[in-house]
Every structure is written in structure tokens, then in C-alpha cells.
Amino acid sequence: MRWFTLNNFPLENKTIFLRVDYNVPLETTVESRRRSKNTIKIADNSKIKASLPTINYLLSKNCTIILATHLGEPKGKFIPELKTDPLANELQKLLPKVNIKKLNDCIGKELKAEISKAKSLSHSTKTTQKQIFLLENLRFYKEEGENDFTFAHSLADLADVYINDAFAVSHRTHASVSAIANFLPAIAGFLMEKEVTNLSKAFSNVHPTVWLMGGAKLDKIELINQALKRANHILIGGALAFTFLKAQGINIGMSKFDSSSLELAKKLLNEHPNKIILPVDFVVSEEFKVKAKTSIVKHNQIKNNQIALDIGPETIHNFQQYFIPAKLIVWNGPLGYFEWAKFAHGTKEIARFLGKLNAIKLAGGGETAAAIQKFGAEHNFTHLSTGGGASLQFLSGKKLPGIEALEENYKNKKWGMKTN
Ligand code: 3PG
């Protein structure tokens, strides 16, 4: 045991500062055309749902919960469209019997007084209805991103105990993720535990292990290094594949690649010629649009005026042959431009195919999860991480500041009482 957990720390009747990651995709709908009133809605509530086991457990222990999250990237400024009100509405739908109270700030005497007043009111009327407070967007304060100790202390001042259930933001050294653990007992929530337990399976010594890597972003060198240490084979798709093909002197037409990684790609291919498996065909187009005319070409026959946007059928078949005997499969990054149906086939087929296999199947990365959910294939996986950047860092073998803060707190502090 290297951190406090919900099961090994006494929590009855405590006031909890619960850091969650409700950084969800939003969509704006025009509610009333005449008055052109815009409503902001949650496009995907899976991160909110993932926090419910911890919330329900704390409610069962009679805790007062103060929920805190960031939403989007307001960079220390107040942006009305990024207020946490739609999150409160969504949580209210998921927990209809609980009173969700949205607060208009994150810190301060007035806020503290508001929480105390609501708490004492519910105690004096002996109401059985439970109440959760949701703070305003933490990133409206620039101090959050600066890991400011004074700001963290003000957050901690609201509660008796800090719980981090926000694995997905634990790669950030932010006040509500890191500094706050200096002021309160700090505990890992159920989602945090689940993420770490499951993603750690990526480092199990079972074979054959296959890592599947794709995505549009090319800054994955540390992840590739980790994969080279762990996997028997690394299958590469998405934009990542073009850097490797280009490094071999193959024409990739207008396809995206990372010029700064070409030398490294060349070196990796020389050192691991049998481990790195590249696509052998692609779906290409002469234009980047949703209804583009497409064709399938061999990997070395992409023309100058073509852009490759998905892996082809032969590659899908090839990749499947590597998956069949695998005992552990780790997936990060979609294999094509899955947002458009014409280029979604590779990602969709692989996501569905994995459902037929008995291996441990882990998937992480914001886009990977979005693609898998889009194709309704989430049940095909042992674990689908809620983390984008966080799961990338974790799978790269790096320590996450949010996890380090919990471990330090467990190691260094005796928490008989709150230290102010
Ligand atoms: C995420 O959505 O990946 C997390 O909320 C982290 O968000 P960030 O990249 O803006 O820190």
C-alpha cells in the first residue's frame, strides 16, 4: 500500500474536497431561435459517470462533498461559457435524489460561509436529502495552473480531507492536484485506483505483448521507447506511421509527418526491424473533406497529390494476425481520421476485432477513448482510460505529479488532525 484509499481511511461525517476531472466535451445548441438563446450541453458524460462510485461511497458515509474540477482552458480568466453550471445540471440528472448546489467561486470566506450555512440548515431540519457542492471552474484562477500554495491552502481550507479521483488531470502540477496535498490528508478515489491498477497491467511480463500506436500527435517518442522495452511487436498506424515510412525514403504524398523525428525513426527501424510493424496499404484521397473520393493504394504507391487518412484492408488483416496470439494488447491513438466515416474503417474494425479476443486489452488517450466509444466498442476492453495526456504519460513510464502527491502524503504525514 503506497497511498491512502477510501477503504483504509476513516471518512464518516467528514467534509471532503473531491477533485474530479469533469473536463468534458461541450456542445452549444440554440434553444430558442427567436430569442437566439444558446444552451451549453454536455456532449459526452462518461467522465462524470466514472466519478459516481466514489461520490456514492462518500454519500453512504454521510460526508459533505465539495466537488472541484477544471473545464476547458480559460487560462486564469473568467469565461462565461466555461462555467461549471452545465456539469451541475448533468450530475443532477445522474443523482436525482441528491441536491446539487453550484457555487460561484472556488475559494473565500463567503463561499465557506455559504457551505457552512447549507450544512447547518440541513442538520437543523434533519433533512434526509443529501447535498453536494460544485465549485466554479478552478482554472478561472491562474494560481491553479501555477500550483500556487496560497491558492491550494484556500481550497484545502474548505474541507477536512482531500480526495483525488481525477486521474485524467494528474499529469498536471496544479494546485488542486499537487500543492493541496500539503495541507490535508490526501486519498486516492476509486477511479484513481482503478486507472492505476489497470494501466499498470501494461507493464506486466506476459507474452506475446502487442502495442498498437497511432493518433495525429507525433510527440510519442517516450511511449515508443516504453513499447520497445515491453512489447514483442509494435503496430503503427495513424499519422505516426508516415514519419517511419518517410524515414525509409518512401513517398507519403501530402500525408502528415514529423520532420524533427525522422532521424530517430530511422534509428529505431534499424535497431528493431522485426518489432516495428508498419502499414502495407492505405486509404488515400486527393482532398481533405468529409465526402472525399477515396482509393486504396500500397504503402509505397502514394502519389504526390494524395493524402493517406486511414490504414487499408491488407494492413487491418495483417494487424489482426499479430493480435490473435497476444496475451496483452495496449492501444494508444486511432489508426485513421475516424471522425469521418470514409476514414474510420481501420479504427472501427480493429476496435471490434479486439472484442473477440481473451487478452488483457488496455486503451488510453483521449482520442482513442472517443473513437472506441463512437463505435460502441468500450465493452471490448479490459480497461478504457478516462485519461488523455495522463494515460500517455503513465504508459510512457513517467510518474504523474498527482500520484506522487498522494504517495508523499501517505509517506510523510501523520493525519490525526487537520493542519492549518
Ligand atoms: C483531459 O481532458 O485530458 C484532462 O482534463 C486534462 O486536461 P488538460 O490537458 O487541459 O490539462
Coordinates of C-alpha atoms and ligand atoms in Angstrom, one line a residue:
M1 CA 0.0 0.0 0.0
R2 CA 1.5 3.3 -1.0
W3 CA -1.3 5.7 -0.6
F4 CA -4.5 6.3 1.5
T5 CA -7.6 4.8 -0.1
L6 CA -11.3 5.2 0.6
N7 CA -11.2 1.8 2.3
N8 CA -8.2 2.5 4.6
F9 CA -9.0 6.0 5.9
P10 CA -11.9 6.8 8.3
L11 CA -14.2 9.2 6.4
E12 CA -17.6 9.2 8.3
N13 CA -19.2 12.6 8.5
K14 CA -16.1 14.4 7.1
T15 CA -16.2 17.3 4.7
I16 CA -14.4 16.2 1.6
F17 CA -12.6 18.2 -1.1
L18 CA -13.1 15.9 -4.1
R19 CA -11.0 16.7 -7.2
V20 CA -12.7 15.2 -10.2
D21 CA -12.0 15.6 -13.9
Y22 CA -15.2 16.8 -15.5
N23 CA -13.3 18.4 -18.4
V24 CA -16.0 17.0 -20.8
P25 CA -16.7 18.0 -24.5
L26 CA -19.5 20.6 -24.7
E27 CA -21.9 21.5 -27.4
T28 CA -23.9 24.7 -27.9
T29 CA -27.5 24.3 -29.0
V30 CA -29.7 27.2 -30.0
E31 CA -32.7 26.7 -27.7
S32 CA -35.0 29.4 -28.9
R33 CA -34.4 30.7 -32.4
R34 CA -36.4 33.8 -31.9
R35 CA -34.5 35.0 -28.9
S36 CA -31.4 33.2 -30.1
K37 CA -30.7 31.8 -26.7
N38 CA -27.8 29.4 -26.6
T39 CA -27.6 26.5 -24.2
I40 CA -24.4 24.7 -23.4
K41 CA -24.8 20.9 -23.2
I42 CA -22.5 18.0 -22.3
A43 CA -21.7 16.0 -25.4
D44 CA -20.2 13.1 -23.5
N45 CA -20.9 12.5 -19.8
S46 CA -18.7 9.4 -19.4
K47 CA -16.1 11.2 -17.1
I48 CA -19.0 12.3 -14.9
K49 CA -20.4 8.8 -14.7
A50 CA -16.9 7.4 -13.9
S51 CA -16.9 9.5 -10.7
L52 CA -20.1 8.2 -9.3
P53 CA -18.7 5.1 -7.4
T54 CA -16.6 7.5 -5.2
I55 CA -19.4 10.0 -4.8
N56 CA -21.9 7.3 -3.8
Y57 CA -19.5 5.8 -1.3
L58 CA -18.9 9.2 0.3
L59 CA -22.6 9.9 0.5
S60 CA -23.1 6.5 2.2
K61 CA -20.5 7.6 4.8
N62 CA -22.5 10.8 5.4
C63 CA -19.8 13.0 4.1
T64 CA -20.3 16.5 2.8
I65 CA -18.8 16.6 -0.7
I66 CA -17.3 19.7 -2.3
L67 CA -16.6 18.8 -5.9
A68 CA -13.9 20.6 -7.8
T69 CA -12.9 20.5 -11.5
H70 CA -11.5 22.4 -14.4
L71 CA -13.4 22.8 -17.6
G72 CA -11.6 23.7 -20.9
E73 CA -8.6 26.1 -20.8
P74 CA -9.7 29.5 -19.6
K75 CA -6.0 30.3 -18.7
G76 CA -6.8 32.2 -15.5
K77 CA -9.6 34.3 -17.0
F78 CA -13.3 34.2 -16.3
I79 CA -15.1 32.8 -19.4
P80 CA -18.9 32.5 -19.0
E81 CA -19.1 29.6 -21.5
L82 CA -16.8 27.6 -19.3
K83 CA -18.7 28.0 -16.0
T84 CA -19.4 24.6 -14.3
D85 CA -23.2 25.1 -14.4
P86 CA -23.8 22.5 -17.2
L87 CA -21.8 20.0 -15.1
A88 CA -24.0 20.6 -12.1
N89 CA -27.1 20.0 -14.3
E90 CA -25.7 16.8 -15.7
L91 CA -24.7 15.5 -12.3
Q92 CA -28.2 16.4 -11.0
K93 CA -29.7 14.2 -13.8
L94 CA -27.4 11.3 -12.7
L95 CA -28.1 11.8 -9.0
P96 CA -31.8 12.9 -8.9
K97 CA -32.2 12.3 -5.1
V98 CA -29.2 14.4 -4.2
N99 CA -29.4 18.2 -4.1
I100 CA -26.5 19.5 -6.2
K101 CA -25.6 23.1 -5.3
K102 CA -23.5 25.0 -7.8
L103 CA -21.3 27.7 -6.1
N104 CA -20.0 30.7 -7.9
D105 CA -16.4 30.7 -6.7
C106 CA -13.7 28.2 -5.6
I107 CA -12.3 29.9 -2.5
G108 CA -13.0 32.6 0.0
K109 CA -14.8 33.4 3.3
E110 CA -18.2 34.0 1.6
L111 CA -18.0 30.6 -0.1
K112 CA -17.1 28.9 3.1
A113 CA -19.9 30.6 4.9
E114 CA -22.3 29.5 2.2
I115 CA -21.2 25.9 2.6
S116 CA -21.5 26.1 6.4
K117 CA -24.9 27.7 6.3
A118 CA -26.3 25.0 3.9
K119 CA -24.7 22.3 6.1
S120 CA -26.2 23.6 9.4
L121 CA -29.5 24.1 7.7
S122 CA -29.7 20.5 6.6
H123 CA -28.6 19.3 10.1
S124 CA -31.1 21.5 11.9
T125 CA -34.0 20.5 9.7
K126 CA -32.8 16.9 10.0
T127 CA -33.5 16.6 6.3
T128 CA -32.5 13.3 4.8
Q129 CA -31.7 14.8 1.4
K130 CA -28.0 14.7 0.7
Q131 CA -26.2 17.7 -0.7
I132 CA -23.2 18.1 -3.0
F133 CA -21.5 21.4 -3.7
L134 CA -19.8 22.0 -7.0
L135 CA -17.2 24.8 -7.2
E136 CA -16.7 27.1 -10.1
N137 CA -14.1 26.3 -12.8
L138 CA -10.7 26.0 -11.0
R139 CA -8.8 27.4 -14.0
F140 CA -10.6 30.7 -13.8
Y141 CA -7.8 31.3 -11.2
K142 CA -4.3 31.4 -12.8
E143 CA -3.0 30.2 -9.4
E144 CA -4.4 26.8 -10.1
G145 CA -2.1 26.3 -13.1
E146 CA 0.8 27.8 -11.2
N147 CA 0.5 25.2 -8.4
D148 CA 0.2 28.2 -6.0
F149 CA 0.5 27.2 -2.4
T150 CA -1.7 30.0 -1.1
F151 CA -4.5 29.1 -3.5
A152 CA -4.1 25.4 -2.6
H153 CA -4.3 26.3 1.1
S154 CA -7.6 28.3 0.4
L155 CA -9.0 25.2 -1.3
A156 CA -7.9 22.9 1.5
D157 CA -9.5 25.3 4.0
L158 CA -12.9 24.3 2.8
A159 CA -12.6 20.6 3.9
D160 CA -11.2 18.0 6.3
V161 CA -9.9 15.6 3.7
Y162 CA -8.7 15.8 0.1
I163 CA -9.6 13.0 -2.4
N164 CA -8.0 12.9 -5.9
D165 CA -10.3 11.0 -8.2
A166 CA -9.1 12.9 -11.2
F167 CA -6.5 10.5 -12.8
A168 CA -7.0 12.3 -16.1
V169 CA -5.5 15.6 -14.8
S170 CA -2.9 14.1 -12.5
H171 CA -0.2 14.7 -15.1
R172 CA -0.5 18.4 -14.3
T173 CA 1.4 20.0 -11.4
H174 CA -1.6 22.1 -10.5
A175 CA -2.8 23.5 -7.1
S176 CA -5.8 21.2 -6.8
V177 CA -3.8 18.2 -7.9
S178 CA -0.4 18.6 -6.3
A179 CA 0.0 21.5 -3.7
I180 CA -3.2 20.9 -1.9
A181 CA -1.9 17.5 -0.6
N182 CA 0.4 19.5 1.7
F183 CA -2.5 20.7 3.7
L184 CA -4.8 17.8 4.2
P185 CA -4.8 14.0 4.4
A186 CA -4.8 13.0 0.7
I187 CA -6.6 9.9 -0.5
A188 CA -7.0 8.2 -3.9
G189 CA -10.6 7.8 -5.1
F190 CA -12.0 4.6 -6.6
L191 CA -11.5 5.9 -10.2
M192 CA -7.9 6.8 -9.5
E193 CA -7.3 3.4 -8.0
K194 CA -9.0 1.7 -11.0
E195 CA -7.0 3.6 -13.5
V196 CA -3.6 2.9 -11.9
T197 CA -4.3 -0.8 -11.2
N198 CA -5.5 -1.4 -14.8
L199 CA -3.0 0.8 -16.7
S200 CA -0.2 -0.8 -14.6
K201 CA -1.1 -4.1 -16.3
A202 CA 0.6 -2.6 -19.4
F203 CA 3.9 -3.3 -17.7
S204 CA 3.2 -7.0 -16.9
N205 CA 5.7 -9.5 -18.0
V206 CA 3.3 -11.5 -20.2
H207 CA 4.0 -12.5 -23.8
P208 CA 3.2 -12.1 -26.6
T209 CA 2.5 -8.4 -25.8
V210 CA 1.4 -6.1 -28.7
W211 CA 1.3 -2.4 -28.5
L212 CA -0.8 -0.6 -31.1
M213 CA 0.1 3.0 -31.6
G214 CA -1.5 5.7 -33.8
G215 CA -3.0 9.2 -33.5
A216 CA -2.4 12.5 -35.0
K217 CA 0.1 13.7 -32.5
L218 CA 3.7 12.7 -33.1
D219 CA 5.3 13.5 -29.8
K220 CA 5.2 9.9 -28.7
I221 CA 8.9 9.0 -28.5
E222 CA 8.8 8.2 -24.8
L223 CA 5.8 6.0 -25.4
I224 CA 7.5 4.2 -28.3
N225 CA 10.6 3.7 -26.1
Q226 CA 8.4 2.1 -23.4
A227 CA 6.7 0.0 -26.0
L228 CA 10.1 -1.2 -27.4
K229 CA 11.0 -2.3 -23.9
R230 CA 7.8 -4.2 -23.2
A231 CA 6.3 -5.4 -26.4
N232 CA 7.1 -8.2 -28.8
H233 CA 5.6 -6.2 -31.6
I234 CA 4.6 -2.6 -32.1
L235 CA 2.0 -2.0 -34.7
I236 CA 1.9 1.6 -36.0
G237 CA -0.9 3.4 -37.7
G238 CA -2.3 7.0 -37.8
A239 CA -0.1 9.9 -38.7
L240 CA 2.7 8.3 -36.7
A241 CA 3.2 5.7 -39.5
F242 CA 4.2 8.4 -42.0
T243 CA 7.3 9.5 -40.1
F244 CA 8.5 5.9 -40.2
L245 CA 7.7 5.5 -43.9
K246 CA 9.3 8.8 -44.8
A247 CA 12.4 7.8 -42.8
Q248 CA 12.7 4.7 -45.1
G249 CA 12.6 7.1 -48.1
I250 CA 9.1 6.1 -49.1
N251 CA 6.9 8.8 -50.7
I252 CA 4.0 9.7 -48.4
G253 CA 2.5 12.4 -50.6
M254 CA 0.7 15.1 -48.6
S255 CA 0.3 12.9 -45.5
K256 CA 1.3 14.4 -42.2
F257 CA 4.6 13.5 -40.6
D258 CA 7.1 14.9 -38.0
S259 CA 10.3 16.1 -39.7
S260 CA 12.0 16.5 -36.3
S261 CA 11.6 12.8 -35.6
L262 CA 12.9 11.4 -38.9
E263 CA 16.4 10.6 -37.7
L264 CA 15.1 8.9 -34.6
A265 CA 12.6 6.9 -36.6
K266 CA 15.4 5.7 -38.9
K267 CA 17.5 4.7 -35.9
L268 CA 14.6 2.8 -34.3
L269 CA 13.8 0.9 -37.6
N270 CA 17.5 -0.1 -37.9
E271 CA 17.6 -1.3 -34.3
H272 CA 14.2 -3.1 -34.2
P273 CA 13.5 -4.2 -37.8
N274 CA 11.3 -7.1 -36.7
K275 CA 9.5 -5.4 -33.9
I276 CA 8.1 -2.3 -35.5
I277 CA 5.3 -3.2 -37.9
L278 CA 4.1 -0.6 -40.4
P279 CA 1.0 -0.4 -42.6
V280 CA 1.3 -2.0 -46.0
D281 CA -1.6 -0.1 -47.6
F282 CA -3.7 3.0 -47.0
V283 CA -7.0 4.7 -47.9
V284 CA -5.9 7.8 -49.7
S285 CA -7.7 10.9 -51.2
E286 CA -6.7 13.9 -53.2
E287 CA -8.7 16.2 -50.9
F288 CA -9.3 16.5 -47.2
K289 CA -13.0 16.6 -46.9
V290 CA -15.8 14.5 -45.4
K291 CA -17.2 13.3 -48.8
A292 CA -13.7 12.9 -50.4
K293 CA -13.3 10.4 -53.3
T294 CA -11.0 7.7 -51.9
S295 CA -8.9 4.8 -53.2
I296 CA -6.7 2.1 -51.7
V297 CA -3.0 2.0 -52.5
K298 CA 0.1 0.1 -51.4
H299 CA 2.2 1.9 -48.8
N300 CA 4.8 2.7 -51.4
Q301 CA 2.5 3.9 -54.1
I302 CA 1.1 7.1 -52.5
K303 CA 1.2 9.9 -55.1
N304 CA 2.4 13.4 -54.5
N305 CA -1.1 14.9 -54.7
Q306 CA -2.6 12.3 -52.3
I307 CA -3.0 12.3 -48.6
A308 CA -3.4 9.0 -46.7
L309 CA -6.1 9.1 -44.0
D310 CA -6.6 5.5 -42.9
I311 CA -4.9 2.1 -42.9
G312 CA -6.1 -0.2 -45.7
P313 CA -7.7 -3.7 -45.6
E314 CA -4.4 -5.6 -46.0
T315 CA -3.0 -3.8 -43.0
I316 CA -6.1 -4.5 -41.0
H317 CA -5.7 -8.2 -41.8
N318 CA -2.0 -8.1 -41.0
F319 CA -2.5 -6.4 -37.6
Q320 CA -5.2 -8.9 -36.7
Q321 CA -2.7 -11.8 -37.2
Y322 CA -0.5 -10.2 -34.5
F323 CA -3.4 -9.7 -32.1
I324 CA -4.7 -13.3 -32.3
P325 CA -1.9 -15.0 -30.1
A326 CA -1.4 -11.9 -27.9
K327 CA -1.9 -12.1 -24.2
L328 CA -1.6 -8.3 -23.6
I329 CA -2.7 -5.6 -26.0
V330 CA -2.1 -1.9 -25.3
W331 CA -3.6 0.7 -27.6
N332 CA -2.9 4.4 -27.8
G333 CA -4.1 6.5 -30.8
P334 CA -6.6 6.0 -33.5
L335 CA -5.5 4.5 -36.8
G336 CA -7.0 7.0 -39.2
Y337 CA -9.1 10.1 -39.4
F338 CA -12.0 8.3 -37.6
E339 CA -14.2 11.4 -37.3
W340 CA -15.2 11.0 -41.0
A341 CA -16.8 7.7 -41.9
K342 CA -14.7 7.3 -45.1
F343 CA -11.5 7.1 -42.9
A344 CA -13.0 5.4 -39.8
H345 CA -12.9 1.8 -41.1
G346 CA -9.4 0.8 -39.8
T347 CA -10.0 2.0 -36.2
K348 CA -13.5 0.6 -36.2
E349 CA -12.6 -2.8 -37.5
I350 CA -9.7 -3.2 -35.0
A351 CA -11.8 -2.0 -32.1
R352 CA -14.4 -4.6 -32.9
F353 CA -12.0 -7.4 -33.7
L354 CA -10.4 -7.0 -30.2
G355 CA -13.7 -7.9 -28.7
K356 CA -13.3 -11.5 -30.0
L357 CA -10.0 -11.9 -28.1
N358 CA -9.3 -13.0 -24.5
A359 CA -6.2 -11.0 -24.0
I360 CA -5.8 -8.2 -21.4
K361 CA -6.8 -5.2 -23.6
L362 CA -6.0 -1.7 -22.4
A363 CA -6.8 1.5 -24.3
G364 CA -5.7 5.1 -23.3
G365 CA -5.6 8.5 -24.8
G366 CA -8.4 11.0 -25.2
E367 CA -8.9 10.4 -29.0
T368 CA -8.6 6.6 -28.6
A369 CA -11.4 6.5 -26.0
A370 CA -13.5 8.8 -28.2
A371 CA -13.1 6.5 -31.2
I372 CA -13.8 3.4 -29.2
Q373 CA -16.9 4.9 -27.7
K374 CA -18.1 6.2 -31.0
F375 CA -18.1 2.6 -32.4
G376 CA -19.8 1.3 -29.2
A377 CA -16.8 -1.0 -28.5
E378 CA -16.0 0.1 -25.0
H379 CA -17.0 -3.3 -23.6
N380 CA -14.3 -5.0 -25.8
F381 CA -11.7 -3.7 -23.4
T382 CA -10.4 -4.7 -20.0
H383 CA -9.9 -1.0 -19.3
L384 CA -10.6 2.2 -21.3
S385 CA -8.8 5.0 -19.6
T386 CA -10.5 8.4 -18.9
G387 CA -7.1 10.0 -19.3
G388 CA -5.7 11.6 -22.5
G389 CA -2.3 13.1 -21.7
A390 CA -2.3 11.4 -18.3
S391 CA -2.6 7.9 -19.7
L392 CA 0.0 8.7 -22.3
Q393 CA 2.4 9.8 -19.6
F394 CA 1.6 6.9 -17.4
L395 CA 2.1 4.4 -20.2
S396 CA 5.4 6.1 -21.0
G397 CA 6.5 5.1 -17.5
K398 CA 6.6 8.6 -16.1
K399 CA 5.5 9.5 -12.6
L400 CA 2.4 11.7 -12.5
P401 CA 2.6 14.7 -10.1
G402 CA -0.9 13.9 -8.8
I403 CA 0.0 10.4 -7.9
E404 CA 3.3 11.5 -6.4
A405 CA 1.4 14.0 -4.2
L406 CA -0.8 11.1 -2.9
E407 CA 2.3 8.9 -2.2
E408 CA 4.2 11.7 -0.5
N409 CA 1.2 12.5 1.7
Y410 CA 0.9 8.9 2.8
K411 CA 4.7 8.5 3.4
N412 CA 5.3 11.8 5.2
K413 CA 2.3 12.7 7.2
K414 CA 0.5 11.5 10.3
W415 CA -3.0 12.8 9.9
G416 CA -4.6 12.8 13.3
M417 CA -6.0 16.3 12.7
K418 CA -6.1 19.0 10.1
T419 CA -3.0 21.2 9.9
N420 CA -3.7 24.8 9.2
Ligands
3PG1 C1 -8.1 15.9 -20.2 O1 -9.2 16.2 -20.7 O2 -7.2 15.2 -20.8 C2 -7.8 16.4 -18.8 O3 -8.9 17.1 -18.3 C3 -6.6 17.3 -18.8 O4 -6.9 18.5 -19.5 P1 -5.7 19.5 -19.9 O5 -4.9 18.8 -21.0 O6 -6.4 20.7 -20.4 O7 -4.8 19.7 -18.7

